[in-house]
XYZ file of C-alpha atoms in Angstrom:
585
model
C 99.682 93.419 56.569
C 100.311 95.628 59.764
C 103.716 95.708 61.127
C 103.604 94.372 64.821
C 105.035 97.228 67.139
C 108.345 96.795 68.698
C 107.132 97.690 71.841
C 104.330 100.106 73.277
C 105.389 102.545 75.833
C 102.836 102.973 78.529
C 103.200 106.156 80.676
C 101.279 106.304 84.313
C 100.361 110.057 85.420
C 98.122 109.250 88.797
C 98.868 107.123 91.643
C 95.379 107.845 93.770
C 92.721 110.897 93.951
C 95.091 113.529 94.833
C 97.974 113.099 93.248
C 100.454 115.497 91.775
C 98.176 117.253 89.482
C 100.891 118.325 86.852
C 101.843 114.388 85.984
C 99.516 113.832 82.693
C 101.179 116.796 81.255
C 104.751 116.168 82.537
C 104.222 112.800 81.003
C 102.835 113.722 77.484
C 105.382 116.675 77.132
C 108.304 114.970 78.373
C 108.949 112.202 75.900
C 107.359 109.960 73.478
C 104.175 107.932 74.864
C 101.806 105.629 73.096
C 99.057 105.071 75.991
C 98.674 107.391 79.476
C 97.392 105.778 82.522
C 95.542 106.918 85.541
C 94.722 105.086 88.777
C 92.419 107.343 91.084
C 91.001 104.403 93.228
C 91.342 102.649 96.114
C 88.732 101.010 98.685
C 88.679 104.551 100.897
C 88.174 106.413 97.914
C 85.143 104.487 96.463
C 83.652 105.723 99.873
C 84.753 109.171 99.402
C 83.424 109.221 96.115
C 80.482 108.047 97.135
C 79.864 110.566 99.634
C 80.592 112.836 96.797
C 77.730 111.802 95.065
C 74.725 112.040 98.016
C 76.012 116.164 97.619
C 75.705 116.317 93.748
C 73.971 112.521 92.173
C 75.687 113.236 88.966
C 78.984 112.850 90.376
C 80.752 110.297 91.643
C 84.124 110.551 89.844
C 87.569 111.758 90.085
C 87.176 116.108 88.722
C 90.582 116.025 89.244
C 90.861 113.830 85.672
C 89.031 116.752 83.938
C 91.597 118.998 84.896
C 94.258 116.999 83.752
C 92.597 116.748 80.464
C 92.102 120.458 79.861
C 95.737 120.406 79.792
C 96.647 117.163 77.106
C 93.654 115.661 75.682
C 94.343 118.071 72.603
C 98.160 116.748 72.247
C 97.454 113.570 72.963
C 94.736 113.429 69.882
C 97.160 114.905 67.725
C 99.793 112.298 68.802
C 97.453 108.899 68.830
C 98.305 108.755 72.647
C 95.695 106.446 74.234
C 94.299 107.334 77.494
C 92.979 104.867 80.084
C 92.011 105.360 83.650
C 89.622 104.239 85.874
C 89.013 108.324 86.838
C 85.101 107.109 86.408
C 84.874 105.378 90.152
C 80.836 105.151 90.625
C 79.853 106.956 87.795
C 81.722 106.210 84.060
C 79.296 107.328 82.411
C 78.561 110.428 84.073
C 82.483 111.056 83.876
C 82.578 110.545 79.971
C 79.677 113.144 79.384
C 81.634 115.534 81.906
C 85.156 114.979 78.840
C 83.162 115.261 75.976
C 81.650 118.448 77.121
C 85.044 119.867 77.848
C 86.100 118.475 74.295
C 83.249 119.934 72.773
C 84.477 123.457 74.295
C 87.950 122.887 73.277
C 86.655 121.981 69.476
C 88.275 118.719 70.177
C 86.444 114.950 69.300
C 87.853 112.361 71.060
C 86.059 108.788 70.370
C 85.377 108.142 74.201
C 84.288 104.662 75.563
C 83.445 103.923 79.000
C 82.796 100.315 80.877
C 80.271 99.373 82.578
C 79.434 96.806 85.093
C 81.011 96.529 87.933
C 78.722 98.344 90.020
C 76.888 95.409 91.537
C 74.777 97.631 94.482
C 71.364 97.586 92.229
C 71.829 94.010 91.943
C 72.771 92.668 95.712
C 69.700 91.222 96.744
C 69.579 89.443 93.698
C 72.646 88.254 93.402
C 72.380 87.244 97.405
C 68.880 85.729 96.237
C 70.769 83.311 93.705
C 73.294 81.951 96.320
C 76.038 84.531 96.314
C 76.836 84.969 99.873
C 79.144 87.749 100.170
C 80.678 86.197 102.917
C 83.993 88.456 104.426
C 87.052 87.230 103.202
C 88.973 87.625 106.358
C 86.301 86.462 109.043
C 84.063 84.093 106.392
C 81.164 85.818 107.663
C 77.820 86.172 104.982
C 77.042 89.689 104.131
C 73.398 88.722 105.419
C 74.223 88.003 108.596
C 75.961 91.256 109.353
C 72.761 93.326 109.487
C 74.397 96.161 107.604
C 73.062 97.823 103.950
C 76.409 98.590 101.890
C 76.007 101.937 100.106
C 78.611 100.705 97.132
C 79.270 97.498 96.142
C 81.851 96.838 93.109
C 83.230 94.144 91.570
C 86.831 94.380 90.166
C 87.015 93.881 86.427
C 89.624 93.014 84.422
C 91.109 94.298 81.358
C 89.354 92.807 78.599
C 87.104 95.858 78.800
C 89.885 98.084 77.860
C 91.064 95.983 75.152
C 87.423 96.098 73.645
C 87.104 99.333 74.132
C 90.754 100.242 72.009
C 89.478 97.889 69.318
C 86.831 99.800 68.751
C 88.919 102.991 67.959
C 88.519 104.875 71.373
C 90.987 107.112 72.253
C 90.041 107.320 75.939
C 88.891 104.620 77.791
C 86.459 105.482 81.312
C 86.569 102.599 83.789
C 84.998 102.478 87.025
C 86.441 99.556 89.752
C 88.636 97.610 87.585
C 92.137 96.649 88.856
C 95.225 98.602 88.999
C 97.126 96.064 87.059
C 94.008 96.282 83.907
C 94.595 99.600 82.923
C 98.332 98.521 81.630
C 97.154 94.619 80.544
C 94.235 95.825 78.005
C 96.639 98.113 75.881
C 99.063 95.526 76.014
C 96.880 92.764 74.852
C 95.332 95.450 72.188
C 98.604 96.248 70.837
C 99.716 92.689 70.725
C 96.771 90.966 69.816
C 97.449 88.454 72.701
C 94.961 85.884 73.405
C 92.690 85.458 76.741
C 94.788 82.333 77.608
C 98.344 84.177 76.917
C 98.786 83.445 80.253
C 102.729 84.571 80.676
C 102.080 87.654 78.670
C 99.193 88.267 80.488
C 101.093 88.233 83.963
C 103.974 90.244 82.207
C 101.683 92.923 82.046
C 100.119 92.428 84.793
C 103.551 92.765 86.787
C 103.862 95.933 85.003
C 101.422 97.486 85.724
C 101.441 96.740 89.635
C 105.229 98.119 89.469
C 103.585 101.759 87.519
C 100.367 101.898 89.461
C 101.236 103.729 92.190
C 103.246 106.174 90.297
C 105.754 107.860 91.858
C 106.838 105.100 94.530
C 108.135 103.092 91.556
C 110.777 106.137 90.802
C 111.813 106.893 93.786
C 109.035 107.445 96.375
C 108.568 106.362 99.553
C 112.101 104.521 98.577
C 113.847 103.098 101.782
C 117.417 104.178 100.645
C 115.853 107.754 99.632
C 119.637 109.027 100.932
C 121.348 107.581 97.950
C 119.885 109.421 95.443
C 121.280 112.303 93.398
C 117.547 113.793 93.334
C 115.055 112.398 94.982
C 112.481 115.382 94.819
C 109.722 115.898 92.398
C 110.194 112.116 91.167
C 109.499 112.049 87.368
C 106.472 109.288 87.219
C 107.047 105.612 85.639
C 106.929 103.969 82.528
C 106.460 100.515 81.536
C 107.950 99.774 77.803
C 105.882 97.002 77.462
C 106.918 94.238 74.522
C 104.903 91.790 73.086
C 106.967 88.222 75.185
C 104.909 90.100 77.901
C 107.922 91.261 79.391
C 108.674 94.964 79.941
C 111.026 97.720 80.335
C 110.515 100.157 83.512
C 112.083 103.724 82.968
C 111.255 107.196 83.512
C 111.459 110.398 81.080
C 114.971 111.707 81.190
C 116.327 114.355 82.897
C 113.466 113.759 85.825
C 113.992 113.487 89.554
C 114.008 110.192 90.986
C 115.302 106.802 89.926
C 114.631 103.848 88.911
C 116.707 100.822 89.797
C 116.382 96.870 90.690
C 115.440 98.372 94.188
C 113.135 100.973 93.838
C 110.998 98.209 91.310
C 111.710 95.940 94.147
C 109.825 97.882 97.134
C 106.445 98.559 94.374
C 106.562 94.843 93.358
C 106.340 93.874 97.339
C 104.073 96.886 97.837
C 100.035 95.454 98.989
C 100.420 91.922 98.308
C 99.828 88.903 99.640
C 100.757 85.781 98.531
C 103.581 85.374 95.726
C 100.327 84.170 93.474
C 98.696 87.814 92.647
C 95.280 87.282 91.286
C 93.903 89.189 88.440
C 90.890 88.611 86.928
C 92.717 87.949 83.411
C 95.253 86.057 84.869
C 97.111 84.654 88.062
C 100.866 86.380 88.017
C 103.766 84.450 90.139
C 105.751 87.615 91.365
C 108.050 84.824 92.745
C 109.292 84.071 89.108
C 109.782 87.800 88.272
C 113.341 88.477 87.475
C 114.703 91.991 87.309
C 117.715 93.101 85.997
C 119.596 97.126 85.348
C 119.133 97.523 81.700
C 120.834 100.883 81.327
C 120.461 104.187 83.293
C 116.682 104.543 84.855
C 116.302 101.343 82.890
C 115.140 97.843 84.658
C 114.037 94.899 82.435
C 111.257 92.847 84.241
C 110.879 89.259 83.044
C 110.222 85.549 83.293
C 106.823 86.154 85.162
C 104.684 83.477 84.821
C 101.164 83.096 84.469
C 98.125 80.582 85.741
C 94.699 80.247 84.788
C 92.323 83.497 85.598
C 90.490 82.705 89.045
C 86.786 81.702 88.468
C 85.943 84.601 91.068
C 86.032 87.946 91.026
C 86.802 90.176 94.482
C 83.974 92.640 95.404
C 84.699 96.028 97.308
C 81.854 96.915 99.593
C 81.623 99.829 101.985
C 79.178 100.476 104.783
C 78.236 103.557 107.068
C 80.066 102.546 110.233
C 78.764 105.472 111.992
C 80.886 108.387 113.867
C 84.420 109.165 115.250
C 86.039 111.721 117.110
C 90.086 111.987 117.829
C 91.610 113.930 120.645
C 95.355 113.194 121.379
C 97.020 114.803 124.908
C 100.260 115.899 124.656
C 102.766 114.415 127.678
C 105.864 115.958 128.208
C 108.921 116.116 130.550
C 109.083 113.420 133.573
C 106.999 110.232 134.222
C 105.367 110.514 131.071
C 103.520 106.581 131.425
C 102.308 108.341 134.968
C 100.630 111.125 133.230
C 99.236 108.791 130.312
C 97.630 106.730 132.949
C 96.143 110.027 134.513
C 95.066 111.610 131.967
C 93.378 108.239 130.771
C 91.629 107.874 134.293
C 90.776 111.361 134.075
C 88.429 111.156 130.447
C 87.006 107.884 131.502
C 85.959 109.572 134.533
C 84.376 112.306 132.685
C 82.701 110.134 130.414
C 81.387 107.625 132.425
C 83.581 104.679 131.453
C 84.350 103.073 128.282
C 80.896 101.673 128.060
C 79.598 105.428 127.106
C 81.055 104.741 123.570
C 80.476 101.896 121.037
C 84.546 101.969 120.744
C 87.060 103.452 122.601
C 90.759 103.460 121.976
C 93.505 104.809 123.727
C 97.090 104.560 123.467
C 100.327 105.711 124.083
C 102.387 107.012 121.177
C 105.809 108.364 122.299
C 109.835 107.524 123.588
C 109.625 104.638 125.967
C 112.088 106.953 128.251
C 111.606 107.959 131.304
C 111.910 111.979 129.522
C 110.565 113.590 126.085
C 107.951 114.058 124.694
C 104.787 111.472 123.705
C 100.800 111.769 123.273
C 97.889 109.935 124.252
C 95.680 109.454 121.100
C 92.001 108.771 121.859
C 89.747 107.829 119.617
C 86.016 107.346 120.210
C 83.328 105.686 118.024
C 79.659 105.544 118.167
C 76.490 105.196 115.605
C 75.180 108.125 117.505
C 77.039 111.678 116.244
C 76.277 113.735 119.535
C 78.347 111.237 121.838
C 81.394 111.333 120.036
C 80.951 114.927 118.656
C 80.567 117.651 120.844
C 79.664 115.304 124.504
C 83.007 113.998 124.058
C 84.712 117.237 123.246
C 83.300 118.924 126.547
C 84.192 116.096 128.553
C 87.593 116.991 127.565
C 87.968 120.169 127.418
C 86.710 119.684 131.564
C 89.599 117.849 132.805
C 91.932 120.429 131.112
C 92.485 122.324 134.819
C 92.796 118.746 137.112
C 94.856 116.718 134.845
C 98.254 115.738 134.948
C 101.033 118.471 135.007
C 101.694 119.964 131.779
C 98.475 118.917 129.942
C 97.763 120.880 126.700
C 95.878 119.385 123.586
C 97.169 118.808 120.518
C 94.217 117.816 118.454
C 90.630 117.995 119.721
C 87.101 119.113 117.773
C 83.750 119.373 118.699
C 82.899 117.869 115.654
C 82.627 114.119 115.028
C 83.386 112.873 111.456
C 81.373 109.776 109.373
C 83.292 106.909 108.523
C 82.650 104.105 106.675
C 83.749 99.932 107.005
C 85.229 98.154 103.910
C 83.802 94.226 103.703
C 85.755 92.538 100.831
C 84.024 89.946 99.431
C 84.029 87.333 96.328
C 81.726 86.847 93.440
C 81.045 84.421 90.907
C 82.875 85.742 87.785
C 79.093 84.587 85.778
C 77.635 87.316 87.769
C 79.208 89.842 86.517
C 78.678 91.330 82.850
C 80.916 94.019 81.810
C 79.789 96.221 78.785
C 82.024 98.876 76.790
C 79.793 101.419 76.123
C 81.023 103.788 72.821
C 79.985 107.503 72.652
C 77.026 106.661 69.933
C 75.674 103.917 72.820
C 76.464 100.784 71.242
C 77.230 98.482 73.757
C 79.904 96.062 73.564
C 79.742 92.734 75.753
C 82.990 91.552 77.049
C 84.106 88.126 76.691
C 85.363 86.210 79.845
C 88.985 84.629 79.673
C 89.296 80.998 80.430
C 89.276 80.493 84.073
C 89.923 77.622 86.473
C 88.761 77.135 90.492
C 91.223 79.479 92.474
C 92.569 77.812 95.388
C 94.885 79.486 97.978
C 97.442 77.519 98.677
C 100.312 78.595 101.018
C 103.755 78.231 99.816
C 106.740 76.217 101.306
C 109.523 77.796 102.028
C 112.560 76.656 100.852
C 115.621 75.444 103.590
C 117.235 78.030 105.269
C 120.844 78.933 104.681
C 123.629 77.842 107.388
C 124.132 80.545 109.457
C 126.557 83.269 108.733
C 129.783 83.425 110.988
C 130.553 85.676 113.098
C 130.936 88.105 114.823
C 127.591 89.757 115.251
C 127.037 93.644 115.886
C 123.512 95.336 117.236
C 122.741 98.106 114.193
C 118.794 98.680 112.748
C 117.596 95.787 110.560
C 117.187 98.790 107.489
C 121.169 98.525 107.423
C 120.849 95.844 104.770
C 117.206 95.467 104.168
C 114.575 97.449 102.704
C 110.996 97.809 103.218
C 107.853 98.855 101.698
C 104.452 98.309 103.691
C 100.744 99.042 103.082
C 96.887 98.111 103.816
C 95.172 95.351 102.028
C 91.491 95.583 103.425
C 91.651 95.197 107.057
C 95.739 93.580 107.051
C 99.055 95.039 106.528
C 101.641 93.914 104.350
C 105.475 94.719 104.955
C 107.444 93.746 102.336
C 111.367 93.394 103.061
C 114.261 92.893 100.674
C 117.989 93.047 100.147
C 120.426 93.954 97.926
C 122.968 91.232 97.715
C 122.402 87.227 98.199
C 124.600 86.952 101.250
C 122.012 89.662 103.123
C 119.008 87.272 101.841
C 120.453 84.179 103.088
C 120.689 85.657 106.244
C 117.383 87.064 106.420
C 115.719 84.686 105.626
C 116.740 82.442 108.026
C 116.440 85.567 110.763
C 113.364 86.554 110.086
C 110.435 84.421 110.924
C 106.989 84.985 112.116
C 108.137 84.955 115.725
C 110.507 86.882 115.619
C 108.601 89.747 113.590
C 106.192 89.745 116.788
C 109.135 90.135 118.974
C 110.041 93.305 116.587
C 106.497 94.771 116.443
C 104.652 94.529 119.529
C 101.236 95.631 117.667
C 101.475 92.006 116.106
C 102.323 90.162 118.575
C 98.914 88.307 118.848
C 97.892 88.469 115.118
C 97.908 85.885 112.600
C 100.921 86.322 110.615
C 101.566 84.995 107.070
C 105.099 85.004 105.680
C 106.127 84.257 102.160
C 109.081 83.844 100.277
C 110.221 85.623 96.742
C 113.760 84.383 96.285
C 114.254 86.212 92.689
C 113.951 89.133 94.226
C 115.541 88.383 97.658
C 112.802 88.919 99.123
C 110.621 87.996 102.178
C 106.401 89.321 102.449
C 104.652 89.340 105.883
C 100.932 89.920 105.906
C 99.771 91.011 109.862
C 95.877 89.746 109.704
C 93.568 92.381 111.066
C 96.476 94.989 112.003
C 93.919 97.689 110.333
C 90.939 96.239 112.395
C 87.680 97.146 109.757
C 89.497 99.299 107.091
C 91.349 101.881 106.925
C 88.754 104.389 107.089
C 87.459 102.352 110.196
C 91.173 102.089 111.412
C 92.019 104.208 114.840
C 96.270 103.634 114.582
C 97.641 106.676 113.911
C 98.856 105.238 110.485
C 95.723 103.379 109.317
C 96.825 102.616 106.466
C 100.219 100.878 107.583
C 102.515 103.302 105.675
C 105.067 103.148 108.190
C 105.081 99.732 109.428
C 108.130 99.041 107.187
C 110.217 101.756 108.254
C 109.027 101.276 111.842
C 110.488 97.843 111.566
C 113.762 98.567 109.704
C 114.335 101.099 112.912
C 114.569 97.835 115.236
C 118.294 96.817 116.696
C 119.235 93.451 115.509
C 122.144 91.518 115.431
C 123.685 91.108 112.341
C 127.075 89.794 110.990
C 129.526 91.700 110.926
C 130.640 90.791 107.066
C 127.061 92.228 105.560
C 127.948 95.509 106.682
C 130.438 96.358 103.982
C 129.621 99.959 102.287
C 128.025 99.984 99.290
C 130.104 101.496 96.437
């Protein structure tokens, strides 16, 4: 009889298409690693990769994977590490040809698997045909009715796929538009035998891999209280030492940059949620019952998630050509800079003919609300038809540069209008959908659904709010005490805000409410806001509802995909007593 493994340690080397190239070889040669990870995709890249494919049809997929495999795919063989990404984006298939050619050339023969169906675009009208409406998850709309054709449409698998797929004796697993979370729950479940209805392992893992997905930002990145660490450069990327209670150990290889602490697992756990319930396919993990704890140097033990049922419905990313854009932003500087904004705005619309000469115009003021300084005017125009926003627009510019408002110069303008695509997330019913594993001889492997129950959002109650904290009160930024960590999800934002010590989260949370975020962030103020509360982690979640308008490749804010709406608000004045402002030690 096999020994069951103590644990398996799980290693994550890509955070999206792009990033740090050198991480799958950093994290195969720094320390010992059972299984490397790789998330390329998000719902801007399926459109990139898309576009990638009308230039060359057997594309589709992240090259940058093949690259990273020239470097380790050798040591990993000769090591048993696992690999499992979801590299493949529209094309899996196409994507495990592409390795096994470069494995061929290295005299290397990896057992490669790839899944397969999630790709759900051959099938809409079908699918629409049988009752499946497609119907926008923010506005309720039916796909139908929107008079638009999608050019991808993929369903978000889960992990079962990936276990499958290890069963069968690959040693890399190809997945196309499965979630983040999957590609660290089906090694788990493989290497622990769990069962589909394991339902607190199966959010364990889930957790996990949420907190290692997004590599980097789990050590160290994009880390509010970046100030306090010994070296925060060239982070060393995560690791989740996964055990087989479902709970986990997140670390980092030593002698890495970077950190990881209660905090910086904090900010990824809060990072693109929504509710405290995170749905998987697999399973339904309550974040709200994670408990973290320091286990050691770069060592935090993540447990006590719990699970629910799997959701009977699976979430669907669509894209669609939106049509063109074109930015220009004028530069204001020096005296009565909301003067010149309005001048220079006057001026274009002028020149244009109004804002009706565009499908969508925005304008708006980015800069100091001083009378002094520096700011810009960003302007963004969008229309189905290229030549308006392209090169029309540009000239119409470029003619006001001599009668505009003292000082004008251009930071940013082009002749050239750019495509740009709308995102339309959706749900399907989880019978609709057949995933297949698909070995490197073609056999074809169905995978089995889990259990699953009706998913039904419900909002949670927040508990009482603490008494309020004496006095006395000073005016300091809110990021004093509390940290932040925002993002996009579709066409909202999520800020997620937490603090370090209970007194801090009493106080916060009985601060912070909806109205009072408007009051700090303007852009919100008439947005539907939703507002959750983790208290394990001290912990509060907003989501803004339609900050990001259509997607962030639709968006026109200068951050479009919400980045800095955390920091932004941790910059606001506040009062706040007096006692939570002892240094930390």
């Amino acid at each position: 009889m096999t020994q069951p493994r103590p644990s398996l340690r799980i290693a994550n080397c890509s955070g999206f298409y792009g990033d740090r190239p050198s991480a799958a070889r950093e994290m195969v040669e720094g320390g010992p690693i059972d299984v490397l990870t790789g998330d390329y995709l998000a719902e801007l890249t399926m459109l990139i990769l898309w576009k990638a494919r009308q230039r060359d049809p057997e594309g589709g997929y992240a090259v940058s994977f093949l690259a990273q495999m020239r470097e380790v795919l050798g040591t990993c063989l000769e090591r048993g590490i696992k690999v499992v990404v979801n590299a493949g984006g529209l094309n899996p298939a196409g994507l495990a040809a592409k390795l096994g050619e470069l494995a061929a050339l290295a005299e290397l023969a990896p057992k490669i698997a790839h899944l397969e169906g999630d790709d759900l675009l051959p099938r809409l009208s079908q699918l629409q045909a049988a009752g499946e409406e497609f119907a926008h998850l923010a506005s309720g709309r039916p796909l139908a009715d929107a008079g638009v054709r999608p050019v991808t449409a993929n369903a978000y698998l889960g992990a079962w796929g990936i276990t499958e797929a290890l069963r069968a004796g690959a040693d890399v697993v190809i997945c196309g538009r499965v979630t983040d979370a999957s590609l660290v729950v089906g090694p788990a479940a493989w290497a622990f035998d769990w069962a589909p209805d394991d339902w607190d392992r199966l959010a364990g893992a889930v957790a996990a891999g949420h907190i290692i997905e997004c590599g980097a930002q789990a050590t160290g990145g994009n880390y509010s209280f970046f100030t306090e660490l010994d070296r925060p450069v060239h982070p060393g990327f995560p690791i989740a030492e996964m055990y087989a209670d479902g709970s986990c150990v997140i670390t980092k290889h030593p002698d890495t940059g970077g950190a990881v602490t209660v905090d910086t697992v904090t900010a990824q756990l809060l990072y693109e949620i929504d509710r405290p319930s995170y749905p998987n396919p697999d399973v339904i993990a309550r974040f709200d019952t994670a408990r973290l704890s320091q286990d050691g140097p770069d060592r935090v033990r993540v447990r006590g998630v719990r699970g629910e049922p799997a959701p009977d419905r699976l979430k669907v990313c669509l894209n669609y050509q939106g049509g063109y854009r074109n930015t220009a932003a004028f530069v204001l500087t020096g005296l009565e800079l909301e003067a010149k904004a309005r001048f220079a705005e006057a001026a274009l619309l002028d020149a244009v003919g109004g804002r009706d000469a565009f499908a969508e115009l925005d304008i708006r003021l980015d800069g100091p609300h001083t009378p002094t300084g520096t700011a810009r005017l960003v302007v963004t125009a969008k229309d189905p038809d290229q030549r308006k926003v392209g090169r029309a627009l540009f000239t119409a510019i470029a003619g006001t540069g001599l009668s505009n408002y003292p000082g004008c110069h251009l930071e940013q303008a082009s002749p050239h209008a750019s495509e740009y695509g709308i995102y339309w997330p959706a749900l399907v019913s989880g019978d609709a959908v057949h995933p297949e594993v698909v070995l490197a001889n073609g056999t074809r492997i169905s995978v089995p659904r889990p259990p699953v129950r009706p998913y039904v959002m419900k909002e949670d109650v927040p508990a009482d709010p603490a008494p309020p904290l004496p006095g006395p009160y000073v005016s300091v930024p809110l990021g004093t005490v509390v940290g932040a960590r925002s993002g996009d999800k579709g066409g909202d934002a999520n800020v997620g805000l937490w603090t370090r010590d209970d007194a801090a989260y009493d106080w916060l949370r009985g601060f912070l409410d909806v109205e009072r975020l408007r009051e700090l962030l303007p852009e919100a103020a008439e947005l539907a806001i939703s507002r959750y509360e983790l208290p394990n982690l001290r912990a509060l979640n907003f989501v803004v509802h339609g900050l990001l308008g259509e997607g962030v490749a639709a968006s026109t804010r200068p951050d479009p995909q919400a980045k800095s709406l955390g920091e932004q608000l941790r910059a606001c004045l506040v009062e706040i007593p007096q006692a939570l402002l002892k240094p930390r030690t």
